[in-house]
Amino acid sequence: MSTHQLNAQNLLCPMPVIKTQDKIATLASGDILEVSCTDPGVLSDIPAWCRINGHKLLHSEQSDRIIKLTIEVIHENDR
Amino acid sequence: MTKRKAVALISGGLDSLLAARVIQNQGIHVEGINFYTGFCVEGHTHAIRKKDKAKPKRNNALWSAEQLSMKLHIIDISEEYKDIVINPKHGYGAHLNPCLDCKIFMVQKALDWANDNDFDFIITGEVIGQRPKSQRKETMPIIARESGAEDRLLRPLCAQNLPATLPEREGWINRDELFGFSGRNRKPQIELANKLGFEEFAQPAGGCCFLTDEAYSNKLADLWRYRGEKRYELDDIMLLKIGRHIRPAPNFKMIVSREEGENNFLEGYRKQFLHLRTVSHNGPLTLIDGEPNAEDIELAARIAARFSQGKQDTEVQVKATFPDGQSKILGVAPILPTEIPQGWYV
Ligand code: SF4
């Protein structure tokens, strides 16, 4: 179980979602991914993507222009 | 019996939502696939412009997948897609939209994905006659053939008007429970949506692709004309979505932000371009694309001053910063609106 970072700043949706999706595909269940973004669209898109794909959004926060989302990876076989 | 699997092309519109649900209702495992071309309207416009911030920011493809309780795979095809936009074998639609080539390419990509992931067939929300260029009775077999999907491509909403496909012939799907929609009338889709319990759905008015937009296509055509070749980078097509584009001369173009959201977005590009900022008055950030000479920069500064709060003053100070970081301050008289020919606006 480890924590990983993804910088998706200055990318517009849906690119941060695609980057999150592709990064999570390389991680193991139980890993934590912290994504930082600037497009406010991620506040709806990344949680929606997590719900659809069964991963757990642990936290989201917005300060100034930076939005941070923390996701727990849960792959299908580990549910 | 093994459960058959289909991959559905999900655009975020109503038709692909319905097509996927109709197939799910026949006991097929369906997952969605959505392609990012770089020209997708979703996300960008509402994320950039502050005035659009009040509008819902949902991504309709993700929303559709959620309604369908199905997985969605979003795939970035923007690099390979360039060739489709630049050299469409079947030509363009009303603007620079290469719809037929685009459909063929997307189905081909979905087929590759289906093969890699052991899926049995592909579904789309296409309806015969729905779109003048790409969704005609004659184009349906072209898409199936040229994508390589052949009879593994099923269009549930108009299947009864087309020859039976593999899933129908094999009995994985009951053809009688598919539909024979055709034409531009949306009523059958709305009725089906109601019947299937979808009360709220996306009906993108201007389409979901910038290439069908006349103003956008004009800007792309202008870019190609003055570059002397049909070529683009992703940054180019992003910037065509933002700001006022003004071309006072063939050798340079100005991109002038219209409001704070655009200003913030253009800030991210300022290191790659010669850019102008009014320093004596509040004003927009302006990027300059091309190879302007000193006289051109002075003219650009006068134009930028016109869009600043100093537009009525006799002089506005404009800072020009070059990509190498060097800068100079110009004191200029804002250009008069009558001195900007309409033809400069791209
Ligand atoms: S509107 Fe755009 S995304 Fe849709 S088929 Fe045409 S070119 Fe492709």
CSV table of C-alpha atoms and ligand atoms in Angstrom, one decimal:
chain,number,residue,atom,x,y,z
A,1,MET,CA,0.0,0.0,0.0
A,2,SER,CA,1.6,3.3,-1.1
A,3,THR,CA,0.7,6.9,-1.8
A,4,HIS,CA,1.2,8.3,-5.3
A,5,GLN,CA,0.9,11.8,-6.8
A,6,LEU,CA,-0.4,12.9,-10.1
A,7,ASN,CA,0.0,16.4,-11.4
A,8,ALA,CA,-2.8,17.3,-13.8
A,9,GLN,CA,-2.6,21.1,-13.4
A,10,ASN,CA,-3.2,23.2,-16.5
A,11,LEU,CA,-5.0,20.4,-18.2
A,12,LEU,CA,-8.6,20.8,-19.2
A,13,CYS,CA,-11.3,18.1,-18.7
A,14,PRO,CA,-11.4,15.4,-19.7
A,15,MET,CA,-7.6,15.1,-19.7
A,16,PRO,CA,-7.3,15.0,-15.9
A,17,VAL,CA,-9.8,12.2,-15.8
A,18,ILE,CA,-7.9,10.3,-18.5
A,19,LYS,CA,-4.6,10.8,-16.6
A,20,THR,CA,-6.2,9.6,-13.4
A,21,GLN,CA,-7.7,6.6,-15.1
A,22,ASP,CA,-4.4,5.6,-16.8
A,23,LYS,CA,-2.5,6.1,-13.5
A,24,ILE,CA,-4.9,4.1,-11.5
A,25,ALA,CA,-4.6,1.2,-14.0
A,26,THR,CA,-1.0,0.9,-12.9
A,27,LEU,CA,-1.7,0.9,-9.1
A,28,ALA,CA,-2.7,-1.8,-6.7
A,29,SER,CA,-5.9,-1.9,-4.7
A,30,GLY,CA,-5.4,-0.1,-1.4
A,31,ASP,CA,-2.9,2.4,-3.0
A,32,ILE,CA,-3.8,6.1,-2.5
A,33,LEU,CA,-3.6,8.6,-5.4
A,34,GLU,CA,-3.4,12.3,-4.8
A,35,VAL,CA,-4.3,14.3,-7.9
A,36,SER,CA,-3.8,18.0,-8.2
A,37,CYS,CA,-5.7,20.0,-10.9
A,38,THR,CA,-6.7,23.5,-11.9
A,39,ASP,CA,-9.8,22.8,-14.1
A,40,PRO,CA,-12.9,23.1,-11.7
A,41,GLY,CA,-14.6,20.6,-14.0
A,42,VAL,CA,-12.7,17.8,-12.1
A,43,LEU,CA,-14.8,18.4,-9.0
A,44,SER,CA,-17.7,16.7,-10.8
A,45,ASP,CA,-15.8,14.5,-13.3
A,46,ILE,CA,-13.3,12.7,-11.1
A,47,PRO,CA,-15.9,11.8,-8.4
A,48,ALA,CA,-18.2,10.6,-11.2
A,49,TRP,CA,-15.4,8.5,-12.7
A,50,CYS,CA,-14.7,7.0,-9.3
A,51,ARG,CA,-18.3,6.1,-8.7
A,52,ILE,CA,-18.6,4.4,-12.1
A,53,ASN,CA,-15.4,2.5,-11.7
A,54,GLY,CA,-15.7,1.6,-8.0
A,55,HIS,CA,-12.8,3.5,-6.6
A,56,LYS,CA,-13.2,5.6,-3.4
A,57,LEU,CA,-12.9,9.3,-3.3
A,58,LEU,CA,-11.5,10.0,0.1
A,59,HIS,CA,-11.2,13.8,0.0
A,60,SER,CA,-11.4,16.8,-2.2
A,61,GLU,CA,-10.3,20.4,-1.5
A,62,GLN,CA,-9.9,23.6,-3.4
A,63,SER,CA,-7.5,26.4,-2.4
A,64,ASP,CA,-6.9,29.3,-4.6
A,65,ARG,CA,-6.7,27.8,-8.1
A,66,ILE,CA,-5.5,24.4,-7.1
A,67,ILE,CA,-7.9,21.5,-6.6
A,68,LYS,CA,-6.7,18.3,-4.8
A,69,LEU,CA,-8.5,15.0,-4.9
A,70,THR,CA,-7.5,11.9,-2.9
A,71,ILE,CA,-8.6,8.5,-4.2
A,72,GLU,CA,-8.3,5.0,-2.7
A,73,VAL,CA,-7.8,2.5,-5.5
A,74,ILE,CA,-10.1,-0.5,-5.4
A,75,HIS,CA,-9.9,-2.8,-8.4
A,76,GLU,CA,-12.9,-4.9,-9.3
A,77,ASN,CA,-11.5,-8.2,-8.0
A,78,ASP,CA,-10.9,-6.7,-4.6
A,79,ARG,CA,-14.4,-5.5,-3.9
B,1,MET,CA,-23.9,-20.0,-21.5
B,2,THR,CA,-21.2,-17.3,-21.5
B,3,LYS,CA,-22.5,-13.8,-21.1
B,4,ARG,CA,-21.8,-11.9,-24.3
B,5,LYS,CA,-20.1,-8.5,-24.0
B,6,ALA,CA,-20.5,-5.4,-26.1
B,7,VAL,CA,-18.6,-2.1,-26.1
B,8,ALA,CA,-20.8,1.0,-26.6
B,9,LEU,CA,-19.5,4.2,-28.2
B,10,ILE,CA,-20.7,6.8,-25.7
B,11,SER,CA,-20.8,10.4,-26.9
B,12,GLY,CA,-22.7,11.8,-24.0
B,13,GLY,CA,-25.8,12.3,-26.1
B,14,LEU,CA,-29.2,10.7,-25.8
B,15,ASP,CA,-28.9,8.2,-28.7
B,16,SER,CA,-25.8,6.4,-27.4
B,17,LEU,CA,-27.4,6.3,-24.0
B,18,LEU,CA,-30.5,4.6,-25.4
B,19,ALA,CA,-28.5,2.2,-27.6
B,20,ALA,CA,-26.5,1.0,-24.6
B,21,ARG,CA,-29.6,0.5,-22.4
B,22,VAL,CA,-31.5,-1.4,-25.1
B,23,ILE,CA,-28.6,-3.9,-25.3
B,24,GLN,CA,-28.1,-4.1,-21.5
B,25,ASN,CA,-31.8,-4.9,-21.3
B,26,GLN,CA,-31.1,-8.0,-23.5
B,27,GLY,CA,-28.8,-9.4,-20.9
B,28,ILE,CA,-25.5,-8.3,-22.5
B,29,HIS,CA,-22.7,-7.0,-20.4
B,30,VAL,CA,-22.0,-3.5,-21.8
B,31,GLU,CA,-19.1,-1.2,-21.2
B,32,GLY,CA,-18.7,2.3,-22.6
B,33,ILE,CA,-15.9,3.9,-24.6
B,34,ASN,CA,-15.5,7.6,-25.2
B,35,PHE,CA,-12.9,9.2,-27.3
B,36,TYR,CA,-11.1,12.5,-26.7
B,37,THR,CA,-10.2,14.1,-30.0
B,38,GLY,CA,-9.0,17.5,-28.8
B,39,PHE,CA,-12.1,19.1,-30.4
B,40,CYS,CA,-14.6,18.0,-27.8
B,41,VAL,CA,-16.7,20.9,-26.6
B,42,GLU,CA,-17.3,19.3,-23.2
B,43,GLY,CA,-15.2,20.6,-20.4
B,44,HIS,CA,-13.1,23.1,-22.1
B,45,THR,CA,-15.5,25.9,-22.8
B,46,HIS,CA,-17.3,25.8,-19.5
B,47,ALA,CA,-14.0,25.4,-17.6
B,48,ILE,CA,-12.4,28.4,-19.2
B,49,ARG,CA,-15.0,31.1,-19.4
B,50,LYS,CA,-16.0,32.6,-16.1
B,51,LYS,CA,-19.4,33.6,-17.4
B,52,ASP,CA,-20.1,29.9,-18.0
B,53,LYS,CA,-19.2,28.9,-14.5
B,54,ALA,CA,-22.8,28.8,-13.3
B,55,LYS,CA,-23.7,26.2,-15.9
B,56,PRO,CA,-23.4,22.5,-14.8
B,57,LYS,CA,-19.9,21.2,-15.4
B,58,ARG,CA,-20.8,17.6,-15.8
B,59,ASN,CA,-19.2,15.5,-18.4
B,60,ASN,CA,-22.1,14.0,-20.3
B,61,ALA,CA,-20.3,10.8,-21.2
B,62,LEU,CA,-19.5,10.1,-17.6
B,63,TRP,CA,-23.0,11.0,-16.7
B,64,SER,CA,-24.5,8.6,-19.3
B,65,ALA,CA,-22.3,5.8,-17.9
B,66,GLU,CA,-23.5,6.5,-14.4
B,67,GLN,CA,-27.1,6.4,-15.6
B,68,LEU,CA,-26.3,3.0,-17.2
B,69,SER,CA,-24.3,1.7,-14.2
B,70,MET,CA,-21.6,0.8,-16.6
B,71,LYS,CA,-17.9,1.3,-16.8
B,72,LEU,CA,-16.6,4.0,-19.1
B,73,HIS,CA,-13.2,4.0,-20.7
B,74,ILE,CA,-12.1,7.4,-21.9
B,75,ILE,CA,-9.4,7.2,-24.5
B,76,ASP,CA,-7.2,10.0,-25.7
B,77,ILE,CA,-6.9,9.7,-29.5
B,78,SER,CA,-6.0,13.3,-30.1
B,79,GLU,CA,-2.6,12.6,-31.7
B,80,GLU,CA,-3.8,10.0,-34.2
B,81,TYR,CA,-6.9,12.0,-34.8
B,82,LYS,CA,-4.9,14.8,-36.5
B,83,ASP,CA,-4.6,12.7,-39.6
B,84,ILE,CA,-8.4,12.4,-39.8
B,85,VAL,CA,-8.9,16.1,-39.6
B,86,ILE,CA,-6.0,17.0,-42.0
B,87,ASN,CA,-6.6,14.3,-44.6
B,88,PRO,CA,-10.2,13.0,-44.5
B,89,LYS,CA,-10.6,10.5,-47.2
B,90,HIS,CA,-14.3,11.1,-47.4
B,91,GLY,CA,-14.0,14.9,-47.2
B,92,TYR,CA,-15.6,17.4,-44.8
B,93,GLY,CA,-19.1,18.1,-43.8
B,94,ALA,CA,-20.6,21.7,-43.8
B,95,HIS,CA,-17.5,22.9,-42.0
B,96,LEU,CA,-14.2,21.3,-41.1
B,97,ASN,CA,-15.9,18.3,-39.6
B,98,PRO,CA,-14.7,15.0,-41.2
B,99,CYS,CA,-17.7,13.1,-39.7
B,100,LEU,CA,-17.5,10.0,-41.9
B,101,ASP,CA,-13.8,9.4,-41.5
B,102,CYS,CA,-14.2,10.2,-37.8
B,103,LYS,CA,-16.9,7.6,-37.3
B,104,ILE,CA,-14.9,5.0,-39.2
B,105,PHE,CA,-11.8,5.8,-37.0
B,106,MET,CA,-13.7,5.6,-33.8
B,107,VAL,CA,-15.4,2.3,-34.6
B,108,GLN,CA,-12.0,1.0,-35.7
B,109,LYS,CA,-10.5,2.1,-32.3
B,110,ALA,CA,-13.5,0.5,-30.5
B,111,LEU,CA,-12.9,-2.7,-32.5
B,112,ASP,CA,-9.2,-2.8,-31.4
B,113,TRP,CA,-10.3,-2.3,-27.8
B,114,ALA,CA,-13.0,-5.0,-28.1
B,115,ASN,CA,-10.4,-7.4,-29.5
B,116,ASP,CA,-7.9,-6.6,-26.8
B,117,ASN,CA,-10.5,-7.0,-24.0
B,118,ASP,CA,-12.4,-10.0,-25.4
B,119,PHE,CA,-15.6,-8.2,-26.2
B,120,ASP,CA,-17.9,-9.7,-28.8
B,121,PHE,CA,-19.4,-6.7,-30.6
B,122,ILE,CA,-19.7,-2.9,-30.8
B,123,ILE,CA,-22.7,-0.7,-30.6
B,124,THR,CA,-23.4,2.9,-31.5
B,125,GLY,CA,-26.3,5.2,-31.2
B,126,GLU,CA,-26.4,6.0,-34.9
B,127,VAL,CA,-29.8,6.5,-36.6
B,128,ILE,CA,-30.2,6.4,-40.4
B,129,GLY,CA,-30.9,9.9,-41.8
B,130,GLN,CA,-30.1,11.6,-38.5
B,131,ARG,CA,-27.1,13.5,-39.8
B,132,PRO,CA,-26.8,14.6,-43.5
B,133,LYS,CA,-23.2,13.5,-44.0
B,134,SER,CA,-22.3,10.6,-41.8
B,135,GLN,CA,-25.5,8.9,-40.8
B,136,ARG,CA,-27.1,8.0,-44.1
B,137,LYS,CA,-28.2,4.6,-45.4
B,138,GLU,CA,-25.3,4.5,-47.8
B,139,THR,CA,-22.7,5.4,-45.1
B,140,MET,CA,-23.7,2.7,-42.6
B,141,PRO,CA,-22.1,-0.1,-44.6
B,142,ILE,CA,-19.1,2.1,-45.4
B,143,ILE,CA,-18.4,2.6,-41.6
B,144,ALA,CA,-18.9,-1.1,-40.9
B,145,ARG,CA,-16.6,-2.1,-43.8
B,146,GLU,CA,-13.8,0.5,-43.5
B,147,SER,CA,-13.5,0.2,-39.8
B,148,GLY,CA,-13.1,-3.5,-40.1
B,149,ALA,CA,-15.9,-4.1,-37.7
B,150,GLU,CA,-18.2,-5.5,-40.5
B,151,ASP,CA,-21.1,-7.4,-38.9
B,152,ARG,CA,-19.8,-7.0,-35.4
B,153,LEU,CA,-21.2,-3.4,-35.5
B,154,LEU,CA,-24.7,-3.2,-34.3
B,155,ARG,CA,-26.9,0.0,-34.3
B,156,PRO,CA,-29.7,-0.9,-32.0
B,157,LEU,CA,-31.8,2.2,-32.8
B,158,CYS,CA,-32.0,1.6,-36.5
B,159,ALA,CA,-31.0,-2.1,-36.8
B,160,GLN,CA,-34.4,-3.1,-38.2
B,161,ASN,CA,-33.6,-1.0,-41.3
B,162,LEU,CA,-30.3,-2.7,-41.8
B,163,PRO,CA,-29.2,-6.3,-42.6
B,164,ALA,CA,-28.9,-8.5,-39.6
B,165,THR,CA,-25.6,-8.4,-37.8
B,166,LEU,CA,-23.6,-11.2,-36.1
B,167,PRO,CA,-25.2,-10.7,-32.6
B,168,GLU,CA,-28.6,-10.9,-34.2
B,169,ARG,CA,-27.9,-13.9,-36.4
B,170,GLU,CA,-26.2,-15.8,-33.5
B,171,GLY,CA,-29.2,-15.1,-31.3
B,172,TRP,CA,-27.3,-13.2,-28.7
B,173,ILE,CA,-29.7,-10.3,-29.4
B,174,ASN,CA,-33.3,-10.5,-30.3
B,175,ARG,CA,-33.8,-8.3,-33.4
B,176,ASP,CA,-37.5,-7.9,-32.7
B,177,GLU,CA,-36.6,-5.9,-29.6
B,178,LEU,CA,-34.4,-3.5,-31.5
B,179,PHE,CA,-35.7,-0.4,-33.4
B,180,GLY,CA,-36.2,0.9,-36.9
B,181,PHE,CA,-35.7,4.6,-36.3
B,182,SER,CA,-34.8,6.9,-39.2
B,183,GLY,CA,-34.7,10.6,-40.1
B,184,ARG,CA,-34.2,13.7,-38.1
B,185,ASN,CA,-37.3,13.5,-36.0
B,186,ARG,CA,-36.3,13.1,-32.4
B,187,LYS,CA,-39.7,12.0,-31.1
B,188,PRO,CA,-39.1,8.2,-31.2
B,189,GLN,CA,-35.9,8.7,-29.1
B,190,ILE,CA,-37.7,10.9,-26.6
B,191,GLU,CA,-40.5,8.4,-26.3
B,192,LEU,CA,-38.0,5.6,-25.8
B,193,ALA,CA,-36.1,7.6,-23.2
B,194,ASN,CA,-39.4,8.1,-21.3
B,195,LYS,CA,-40.2,4.4,-21.6
B,196,LEU,CA,-36.8,3.4,-20.3
B,197,GLY,CA,-37.1,5.8,-17.4
B,198,PHE,CA,-34.6,8.4,-18.4
B,199,GLU,CA,-36.1,11.7,-17.4
B,200,GLU,CA,-33.2,14.0,-17.7
B,201,PHE,CA,-30.7,13.7,-20.5
B,202,ALA,CA,-28.2,15.6,-22.5
B,203,GLN,CA,-29.4,17.2,-25.7
B,204,PRO,CA,-26.4,19.2,-26.8
B,205,ALA,CA,-27.8,21.9,-29.0
B,206,GLY,CA,-24.7,22.8,-31.0
B,207,GLY,CA,-23.3,19.3,-31.1
B,208,CYS,CA,-20.4,18.2,-28.9
B,209,CYS,CA,-17.5,18.9,-31.4
B,210,PHE,CA,-15.9,22.2,-32.3
B,211,LEU,CA,-15.4,21.1,-35.8
B,212,THR,CA,-19.1,21.4,-36.6
B,213,ASP,CA,-18.9,25.1,-35.5
B,214,GLU,CA,-18.5,27.6,-38.3
B,215,ALA,CA,-16.6,30.2,-36.4
B,216,TYR,CA,-14.2,27.6,-35.0
B,217,SER,CA,-13.7,26.0,-38.5
B,218,ASN,CA,-12.9,29.5,-39.9
B,219,LYS,CA,-10.2,29.9,-37.3
B,220,LEU,CA,-8.7,26.5,-38.1
B,221,ALA,CA,-8.8,27.3,-41.8
B,222,ASP,CA,-7.1,30.6,-41.1
B,223,LEU,CA,-4.4,28.9,-39.1
B,224,TRP,CA,-3.6,26.5,-42.0
B,225,ARG,CA,-3.7,29.2,-44.6
B,226,TYR,CA,-1.2,31.4,-42.9
B,227,ARG,CA,1.0,28.6,-41.8
B,228,GLY,CA,1.2,27.5,-45.4
B,229,GLU,CA,0.4,23.9,-44.4
B,230,LYS,CA,-2.4,21.8,-42.9
B,231,ARG,CA,-0.9,21.0,-39.6
B,232,TYR,CA,-1.7,21.6,-35.9
B,233,GLU,CA,-0.5,20.9,-32.4
B,234,LEU,CA,-2.9,20.4,-29.5
B,235,ASP,CA,-2.0,23.8,-28.1
B,236,ASP,CA,-3.1,25.4,-31.4
B,237,ILE,CA,-6.6,23.9,-31.3
B,238,MET,CA,-7.0,24.7,-27.7
B,239,LEU,CA,-6.1,28.3,-28.3
B,240,LEU,CA,-8.6,28.5,-31.2
B,241,LYS,CA,-11.3,28.1,-28.6
B,242,ILE,CA,-10.3,31.1,-26.6
B,243,GLY,CA,-10.4,34.9,-27.0
B,244,ARG,CA,-10.8,37.2,-29.9
B,245,HIS,CA,-8.6,36.3,-32.8
B,246,ILE,CA,-7.4,39.2,-34.8
B,247,ARG,CA,-5.1,39.0,-37.8
B,248,PRO,CA,-3.9,42.5,-38.9
B,249,ALA,CA,-1.4,41.0,-41.3
B,250,PRO,CA,-0.5,37.7,-42.8
B,251,ASN,CA,2.6,37.3,-40.6
B,252,PHE,CA,0.9,37.5,-37.2
B,253,LYS,CA,-2.3,37.0,-35.3
B,254,MET,CA,-3.4,38.3,-31.9
B,255,ILE,CA,-5.3,36.3,-29.4
B,256,VAL,CA,-6.9,38.8,-27.0
B,257,SER,CA,-8.6,37.4,-23.9
B,258,ARG,CA,-12.2,38.5,-23.3
B,259,GLU,CA,-12.5,38.0,-19.6
B,260,GLU,CA,-10.8,36.8,-16.5
B,261,GLY,CA,-11.3,33.1,-17.1
B,262,GLU,CA,-9.7,33.4,-20.5
B,263,ASN,CA,-6.9,35.5,-19.1
B,264,ASN,CA,-6.1,32.8,-16.6
B,265,PHE,CA,-6.1,30.2,-19.3
B,266,LEU,CA,-3.8,32.2,-21.6
B,267,GLU,CA,-1.4,32.9,-18.7
B,268,GLY,CA,-0.5,29.2,-19.0
B,269,TYR,CA,0.8,29.9,-22.6
B,270,ARG,CA,2.4,33.2,-22.2
B,271,LYS,CA,6.0,31.8,-22.0
B,272,GLN,CA,5.6,30.3,-25.4
B,273,PHE,CA,4.5,33.5,-27.1
B,274,LEU,CA,5.4,37.1,-27.5
B,275,HIS,CA,2.7,38.6,-25.3
B,276,LEU,CA,1.3,42.0,-24.5
B,277,ARG,CA,-0.1,43.4,-21.2
B,278,THR,CA,-1.4,46.9,-20.6
B,279,VAL,CA,0.5,48.3,-17.6
B,280,SER,CA,-1.0,51.8,-17.2
B,281,HIS,CA,-4.6,50.5,-17.2
B,282,ASN,CA,-6.3,47.2,-16.6
B,283,GLY,CA,-6.6,45.2,-19.7
B,284,PRO,CA,-6.6,41.8,-21.3
B,285,LEU,CA,-3.6,39.5,-21.9
B,286,THR,CA,-2.8,39.2,-25.6
B,287,LEU,CA,-0.7,36.5,-27.1
B,288,ILE,CA,0.9,37.0,-30.5
B,289,ASP,CA,1.3,34.1,-32.9
B,290,GLY,CA,3.6,34.5,-35.8
B,291,GLU,CA,6.6,36.6,-36.7
B,292,PRO,CA,5.7,40.3,-36.2
B,293,ASN,CA,8.3,43.1,-36.8
B,294,ALA,CA,8.7,46.1,-34.6
B,295,GLU,CA,6.0,48.0,-36.5
B,296,ASP,CA,3.6,45.1,-36.2
B,297,ILE,CA,4.2,45.0,-32.5
B,298,GLU,CA,3.4,48.6,-32.2
B,299,LEU,CA,0.2,48.1,-34.1
B,300,ALA,CA,-0.7,45.1,-31.9
B,301,ALA,CA,0.0,47.2,-28.8
B,302,ARG,CA,-2.5,49.9,-30.1
B,303,ILE,CA,-5.1,47.2,-30.7
B,304,ALA,CA,-4.5,45.6,-27.2
B,305,ALA,CA,-4.9,49.2,-25.8
B,306,ARG,CA,-8.3,49.4,-27.5
B,307,PHE,CA,-9.5,46.5,-25.3
B,308,SER,CA,-8.1,48.0,-22.1
B,309,GLN,CA,-9.7,50.4,-19.7
B,310,GLY,CA,-7.6,53.1,-21.2
B,311,LYS,CA,-9.3,52.9,-24.6
B,312,GLN,CA,-10.6,56.5,-24.3
B,313,ASP,CA,-7.2,57.9,-23.2
B,314,THR,CA,-4.5,59.4,-25.4
B,315,GLU,CA,-1.8,57.0,-24.3
B,316,VAL,CA,-1.7,53.5,-22.8
B,317,GLN,CA,1.5,51.8,-21.7
B,318,VAL,CA,1.8,48.3,-23.0
B,319,LYS,CA,4.5,45.9,-22.0
B,320,ALA,CA,5.7,43.5,-24.7
B,321,THR,CA,7.4,40.4,-23.4
B,322,PHE,CA,9.3,38.1,-25.7
B,323,PRO,CA,9.6,34.3,-25.3
B,324,ASP,CA,13.2,34.7,-24.2
B,325,GLY,CA,12.0,36.8,-21.3
B,326,GLN,CA,13.2,40.2,-22.6
B,327,SER,CA,10.6,42.9,-22.5
B,328,LYS,CA,10.0,46.6,-23.4
B,329,ILE,CA,7.4,49.2,-22.6
B,330,LEU,CA,5.6,50.9,-25.5
B,331,GLY,CA,3.5,54.1,-25.0
B,332,VAL,CA,0.8,53.9,-27.7
B,333,ALA,CA,-2.5,55.6,-28.7
B,334,PRO,CA,-5.4,53.1,-28.6
B,335,ILE,CA,-6.5,52.3,-32.1
B,336,LEU,CA,-9.9,53.7,-33.0
B,337,PRO,CA,-12.6,51.0,-33.7
B,338,THR,CA,-13.0,52.4,-37.2
B,339,GLU,CA,-9.3,51.6,-37.8
B,340,ILE,CA,-9.9,47.9,-37.3
B,341,PRO,CA,-11.3,46.5,-40.5
B,342,GLN,CA,-13.9,43.8,-39.9
B,343,GLY,CA,-11.8,41.5,-42.0
B,344,TRP,CA,-9.1,41.4,-39.3
B,345,TYR,CA,-11.4,39.4,-37.0
B,346,VAL,CA,-10.8,35.8,-37.8
C,1,SF4,S1,-19.3,15.9,-35.1
C,1,SF4,FE1,-17.0,15.7,-34.6
C,1,SF4,S2,-16.9,14.0,-33.2
C,1,SF4,FE2,-18.9,13.8,-34.2
C,1,SF4,S3,-18.6,12.5,-36.0
C,1,SF4,FE3,-18.3,14.7,-36.7
C,1,SF4,S4,-16.2,15.1,-36.5
C,1,SF4,FE4,-16.6,13.2,-35.3
